[in-house]
Short mmCIF file of C-alpha atoms in Angstrom, two decimals:
data_model
loop_
_atom_site.label_atom_id
_atom_site.label_comp_id
_atom_site.label_asym_id
_atom_site.label_seq_id
_atom_site.Cartn_x
_atom_site.Cartn_y
_atom_site.Cartn_z
CA MET A 1 17.08 93.55 46.67
CA LYS A 2 20.52 93.80 45.13
CA GLN A 3 21.53 90.55 46.83
CA ILE A 4 18.44 88.79 45.45
CA ASN A 5 19.27 89.99 41.93
CA LEU A 6 22.84 88.67 42.25
CA ILE A 7 21.55 85.27 43.39
CA ALA A 8 19.09 85.16 40.48
CA LEU A 9 21.87 86.06 38.03
CA ALA A 10 24.11 83.33 39.42
CA MET A 11 21.33 80.76 39.07
CA LEU A 12 20.68 81.88 35.49
CA LEU A 13 24.34 81.52 34.59
CA PHE A 14 24.45 78.06 36.18
CA VAL A 15 21.39 76.89 34.25
CA SER A 16 22.79 78.33 31.01
CA ALA A 17 26.13 76.58 31.54
CA SER A 18 24.39 73.27 32.29
CA PHE A 19 22.25 73.64 29.17
CA ALA A 20 25.34 74.41 27.08
CA GLN A 21 27.08 71.28 28.35
CA ASN A 22 24.10 69.05 27.54
CA LYS A 23 22.98 70.52 24.22
CA MET A 24 22.52 68.35 21.15
CA LEU A 25 25.49 68.02 18.80
CA THR A 26 25.21 69.81 15.47
CA ILE A 27 26.99 69.29 12.16
CA ASP A 28 29.07 72.39 12.88
CA ASP A 29 30.08 70.97 16.27
CA ILE A 30 31.51 67.91 14.53
CA PHE A 31 32.88 69.20 11.21
CA SER A 32 33.46 72.93 11.65
CA LEU A 33 36.80 74.21 10.34
CA ASP A 34 36.92 76.59 13.30
CA SER A 35 38.74 74.81 16.12
CA LYS A 36 36.91 76.98 18.67
CA VAL A 37 33.58 75.65 17.45
CA ARG A 38 34.54 72.07 16.63
CA VAL A 39 34.18 69.62 19.53
CA ASN A 40 37.39 67.84 20.49
CA PHE A 41 36.64 64.13 20.71
CA GLY A 42 40.23 63.25 21.62
CA GLY A 43 41.45 61.63 24.80
CA MET A 44 41.35 58.14 26.25
CA PRO A 45 38.97 56.69 28.84
CA THR A 46 40.51 55.85 32.19
CA ARG A 47 41.77 52.27 32.27
CA PHE A 48 41.76 50.13 35.40
CA ALA A 49 41.77 46.48 36.48
CA TRP A 50 39.96 45.03 39.48
CA SER A 51 41.94 43.14 42.10
CA ALA A 52 41.20 39.45 42.59
CA ASP A 53 39.15 40.03 45.75
CA GLY A 54 37.04 42.73 44.09
CA ARG A 55 37.62 45.20 46.92
CA SER A 56 40.00 47.52 45.08
CA PHE A 57 41.32 48.18 41.60
CA ARG A 58 44.68 49.06 40.15
CA GLN A 59 45.16 52.13 38.04
CA MET A 60 47.94 54.26 36.59
CA LYS A 61 48.30 57.67 38.21
CA SER A 62 51.18 60.02 37.40
CA GLY A 63 53.10 57.15 35.84
CA SER A 64 52.81 54.86 38.87
CA LEU A 65 50.68 51.78 39.51
CA VAL A 66 48.39 52.37 42.49
CA ARG A 67 45.69 50.52 44.39
CA VAL A 68 42.46 52.53 44.62
CA ASP A 69 39.79 51.99 47.24
CA PRO A 70 36.50 52.56 45.37
CA ALA A 71 34.72 53.45 48.63
CA ASN A 72 36.75 56.60 49.26
CA GLY A 73 39.08 57.01 46.27
CA ASN A 74 42.24 56.67 48.37
CA ALA A 75 45.24 55.50 46.31
CA THR A 76 48.30 53.65 47.63
CA PRO A 77 51.24 52.03 45.78
CA TYR A 78 50.23 48.62 44.44
CA LEU A 79 53.70 47.15 44.96
CA ASP A 80 57.30 48.24 45.38
CA SER A 81 57.90 49.06 41.73
CA THR A 82 61.53 50.05 42.37
CA LYS A 83 62.34 46.61 43.77
CA PHE A 84 60.47 44.96 40.91
CA LYS A 85 62.31 47.07 38.33
CA THR A 86 65.68 46.15 39.86
CA ALA A 87 64.85 42.45 39.70
CA LEU A 88 63.82 42.76 36.05
CA GLU A 89 67.05 44.56 35.16
CA GLN A 90 69.10 41.87 36.90
CA SER A 91 67.38 39.27 34.72
CA GLY A 92 68.74 40.99 31.62
CA MET A 93 65.81 43.23 30.74
CA SER A 94 66.68 46.71 29.51
CA THR A 95 66.21 49.63 31.88
CA GLU A 96 63.51 51.10 29.66
CA ASP A 97 61.53 47.86 29.40
CA ALA A 98 61.95 47.14 33.12
CA GLY A 99 60.64 50.58 34.03
CA ARG A 100 57.65 50.15 31.76
CA MET A 101 56.79 46.65 33.01
CA SER A 102 57.23 47.44 36.71
CA ASN A 103 54.44 50.00 36.44
CA SER A 104 52.20 48.21 33.96
CA LEU A 105 48.45 47.98 34.40
CA GLY A 106 48.52 44.62 32.63
CA LEU A 107 50.67 42.76 35.16
CA GLN A 108 49.61 39.12 35.46
CA PHE A 109 49.12 38.34 39.16
CA ASN A 110 48.14 35.06 40.75
CA GLU A 111 44.77 35.00 42.52
CA SER A 112 46.25 35.97 45.90
CA GLU A 113 48.32 38.72 44.23
CA THR A 114 51.48 37.47 45.92
CA ALA A 115 53.29 36.70 42.65
CA ILE A 116 53.58 38.04 39.11
CA LEU A 117 54.12 36.04 35.92
CA VAL A 118 56.69 37.71 33.66
CA THR A 119 57.63 36.92 30.06
CA ASN A 120 61.18 37.93 29.15
CA LYS A 121 63.45 36.68 26.37
CA ASN A 122 60.72 34.23 25.25
CA ASP A 123 60.84 32.54 28.66
CA LEU A 124 58.66 32.59 31.77
CA TRP A 125 59.74 34.11 35.08
CA TYR A 126 58.09 34.10 38.51
CA TYR A 127 58.32 37.21 40.69
CA ASP A 128 57.61 36.88 44.42
CA VAL A 129 56.17 40.23 45.52
CA ALA A 130 57.11 39.88 49.20
CA SER A 131 60.74 38.82 48.77
CA GLY A 132 61.44 40.68 45.53
CA VAL A 133 63.00 37.54 44.02
CA LEU A 134 62.57 36.91 40.28
CA LYS A 135 63.01 33.24 39.36
CA ARG A 136 63.35 31.81 35.88
CA LEU A 137 60.91 28.98 35.14
CA THR A 138 61.69 28.05 31.52
CA ASN A 139 64.84 28.20 29.42
CA THR A 140 64.16 27.18 25.82
CA LYS A 141 64.47 28.67 22.36
CA GLU A 142 60.76 28.18 21.67
CA GLU A 143 58.25 30.71 22.93
CA GLU A 144 55.77 29.85 25.68
CA LEU A 145 52.25 30.99 24.74
CA GLU A 146 49.05 31.66 26.71
CA ALA A 147 50.75 31.21 30.09
CA ASP A 148 48.53 31.31 33.17
CA PHE A 149 48.56 30.62 36.91
CA SER A 150 46.68 27.67 38.33
CA PRO A 151 43.95 28.77 40.78
CA ASP A 152 46.10 27.77 43.77
CA GLY A 153 49.13 29.57 42.33
CA LYS A 154 51.41 26.51 42.51
CA TRP A 155 51.61 25.86 38.77
CA ILE A 156 52.07 27.80 35.56
CA SER A 157 50.42 26.39 32.44
CA PHE A 158 51.42 27.27 28.89
CA VAL A 159 51.51 26.08 25.28
CA ARG A 160 54.77 25.40 23.48
CA GLY A 161 54.98 23.92 20.01
CA ASN A 162 51.20 23.34 20.12
CA ASN A 163 51.57 21.11 23.17
CA LEU A 164 50.32 21.81 26.67
CA PHE A 165 52.82 22.09 29.55
CA ILE A 166 52.84 22.91 33.25
CA VAL A 167 55.73 24.03 35.44
CA ASP A 168 55.99 23.80 39.22
CA VAL A 169 56.78 27.31 40.48
CA ALA A 170 58.46 26.02 43.65
CA ARG A 171 61.03 23.83 41.85
CA ALA A 172 60.90 25.31 38.33
CA ARG A 173 60.34 21.79 37.01
CA GLU A 174 58.16 21.50 33.92
CA ARG A 175 56.07 18.60 32.65
CA GLN A 176 54.61 18.01 29.21
CA LEU A 177 50.92 17.07 29.23
CA THR A 178 50.37 16.41 25.50
CA ARG A 179 52.79 15.04 22.92
CA ASP A 180 51.09 14.99 19.53
CA GLY A 181 51.06 18.75 18.89
CA GLY A 182 52.60 20.05 15.70
CA GLU A 183 51.85 21.86 12.47
CA LYS A 184 48.39 20.29 12.13
CA ILE A 185 47.53 19.45 15.76
CA TYR A 186 46.81 22.25 18.25
CA ASN A 187 46.57 21.33 21.94
CA GLY A 188 45.24 24.11 24.15
CA TYR A 189 45.72 26.72 21.43
CA LEU A 190 42.98 27.96 19.11
CA ASP A 191 43.17 28.06 15.34
CA TRP A 192 41.79 30.84 13.14
CA VAL A 193 38.20 29.54 13.07
CA TYR A 194 37.81 28.92 16.80
CA GLU A 195 39.46 32.20 17.71
CA GLU A 196 37.64 34.38 15.21
CA GLU A 197 34.20 32.77 15.09
CA LEU A 198 33.67 31.16 18.51
CA TYR A 199 35.83 32.58 21.30
CA GLY A 200 36.53 36.05 19.93
CA ARG A 201 39.38 37.77 18.15
CA GLY A 202 42.52 37.91 20.29
CA GLN A 203 41.47 34.92 22.42
CA LYS A 204 43.95 32.17 21.54
CA ARG A 205 43.82 30.16 24.75
CA GLY A 206 42.07 26.84 24.36
CA TYR A 207 42.47 25.37 27.85
CA TRP A 208 40.92 25.89 31.29
CA TRP A 209 42.00 25.01 34.85
CA SER A 210 39.64 23.21 37.20
CA PRO A 211 38.94 25.21 40.40
CA ASP A 212 40.88 22.69 42.52
CA SER A 213 44.00 22.99 40.30
CA LYS A 214 44.11 19.22 39.76
CA SER A 215 43.08 19.07 36.10
CA ILE A 216 43.12 21.04 32.87
CA ALA A 217 40.48 20.76 30.17
CA PHE A 218 41.68 21.64 26.69
CA LEU A 219 40.66 21.61 23.07
CA ARG A 220 42.59 19.47 20.60
CA LEU A 221 42.19 20.79 17.06
CA ASP A 222 43.19 18.75 14.01
CA GLU A 223 43.71 21.03 11.00
CA SER A 224 44.31 18.17 8.54
CA PRO A 225 41.01 18.54 6.63
CA VAL A 226 41.19 22.35 6.43
CA PRO A 227 42.38 23.69 3.04
CA LYS A 228 45.26 26.13 2.76
CA PHE A 229 44.42 29.72 1.91
CA VAL A 230 47.03 31.97 0.30
CA LEU A 231 47.08 35.65 1.19
CA THR A 232 49.50 38.55 1.02
CA ASN A 233 50.39 40.37 4.21
CA ASP A 234 50.79 43.97 3.05
CA ILE A 235 50.87 45.48 6.54
CA VAL A 236 54.60 44.85 6.94
CA ASP A 237 57.12 46.96 5.02
CA ASN A 238 58.08 44.06 2.78
CA GLN A 239 55.03 42.13 1.60
CA VAL A 240 54.96 38.49 2.66
CA VAL A 241 52.95 35.67 1.10
CA GLU A 242 51.35 33.53 3.80
CA ASN A 243 49.69 30.12 3.66
CA THR A 244 47.21 29.56 6.44
CA ASP A 245 44.61 26.92 7.29
CA TYR A 246 41.35 28.68 6.45
CA PRO A 247 38.01 27.05 5.58
CA GLN A 248 35.96 29.03 3.10
CA ALA A 249 32.21 28.51 2.81
CA GLY A 250 31.56 24.81 2.25
CA ASP A 251 35.08 23.70 3.22
CA PRO A 252 35.62 21.29 6.12
CA ASN A 253 36.33 22.73 9.55
CA PRO A 254 39.00 21.40 11.93
CA LEU A 255 38.28 18.19 13.84
CA VAL A 256 37.92 19.03 17.52
CA ARG A 257 38.17 16.93 20.65
CA VAL A 258 38.02 17.83 24.34
CA GLY A 259 40.96 16.62 26.41
CA ILE A 260 41.42 16.18 30.15
CA ALA A 261 44.93 16.42 31.59
CA SER A 262 45.56 15.50 35.22
CA VAL A 263 48.28 17.54 36.89
CA GLY A 264 49.40 14.63 39.04
CA ALA A 265 49.13 11.85 36.46
CA THR A 266 52.00 10.51 34.37
CA ALA A 267 49.82 9.02 31.63
CA PRO A 268 49.07 11.08 28.49
CA ALA A 269 46.01 13.31 28.54
CA ARG A 270 42.85 11.59 27.33
CA THR A 271 40.43 13.08 24.83
CA ALA A 272 36.77 12.71 23.91
CA ARG A 273 35.11 13.69 20.63
CA PRO A 274 32.19 16.10 21.10
CA LEU A 275 31.75 19.10 18.84
CA CYS A 276 31.74 21.86 21.42
CA SER A 277 31.42 25.60 21.53
CA ARG A 278 31.78 26.34 25.25
CA LEU A 279 33.27 24.66 28.31
CA SER A 280 32.22 25.15 31.91
CA ILE A 281 34.53 23.35 34.32
CA ALA A 282 33.75 22.14 37.83
CA SER A 283 36.18 20.26 40.05
CA ARG A 284 35.20 16.79 38.86
CA HIS A 285 32.91 17.34 35.90
CA ILE A 286 32.89 19.19 32.59
CA LEU A 287 29.71 20.64 31.18
CA ILE A 288 29.89 20.76 27.39
CA SER A 289 27.55 22.82 25.24
CA SER A 290 27.39 21.04 21.90
CA LEU A 291 26.53 22.51 18.53
CA PRO A 292 23.54 20.67 17.00
CA ILE A 293 24.23 19.09 13.63
CA SER A 294 21.49 18.45 11.08
CA LEU A 295 22.08 15.91 8.32
CA GLU A 296 18.85 16.73 6.53
CA LYS A 297 19.10 18.12 3.02
#
């Protein structure tokens, strides 16, 4: 009888604890001045990134980058971070930055995860995971933006000076695909309107590789008709007056074309003139979703 009572008491405590964990929040739970009553909403959700094959994911555990098998939860080192850190330091990166990058969840791998794209000193570097060799791909004063691997991993694409470039990772030889980029012409790089209103804040890339790595589709934006908008940047310590291309209601938007650049061709990239919102690229064809325009008043 005593044993039955103990079991019943244990079950009651379990049910009470479960109920307490799942009870509805009250005003006191949220705003109480008593820290013992107030619910602590602090903390960060666990961050992870799936591997290219979808069979595992990488995650930070105890300050190290690991590969986790979702089937059983087993974690193994994702790469030799010590060797990677040494290579980064030899390239001129500080010990602190090298340590942080060598165990970063945001490492940019190629699809086979045999190489990592590194940005250091405003230039692009290629790290071979197997050999531990870090090779410099670019060496210019200008910054390379929106860099990405081609699907086959043989090329790196990027935007410099609002022009689209590729570089051969085997020979570190770059080639310019567009030549009319400048203050008013953006090739493969989104302006304020297309980033903010169409592709989403923080998405500046305006180009896409074909699956066979033979071509790149890109947007060419002409900002000439867009009026300048003056604003004050008061986030920085010393306020700065900025002039940016920004169409207010009723103002003209940028003129947009779709360009096709062939990786193997020597001729300039060609462009068409649809007004497009989305691109879906196959090996030989581009599907363009156009925005309907009504001229009726």
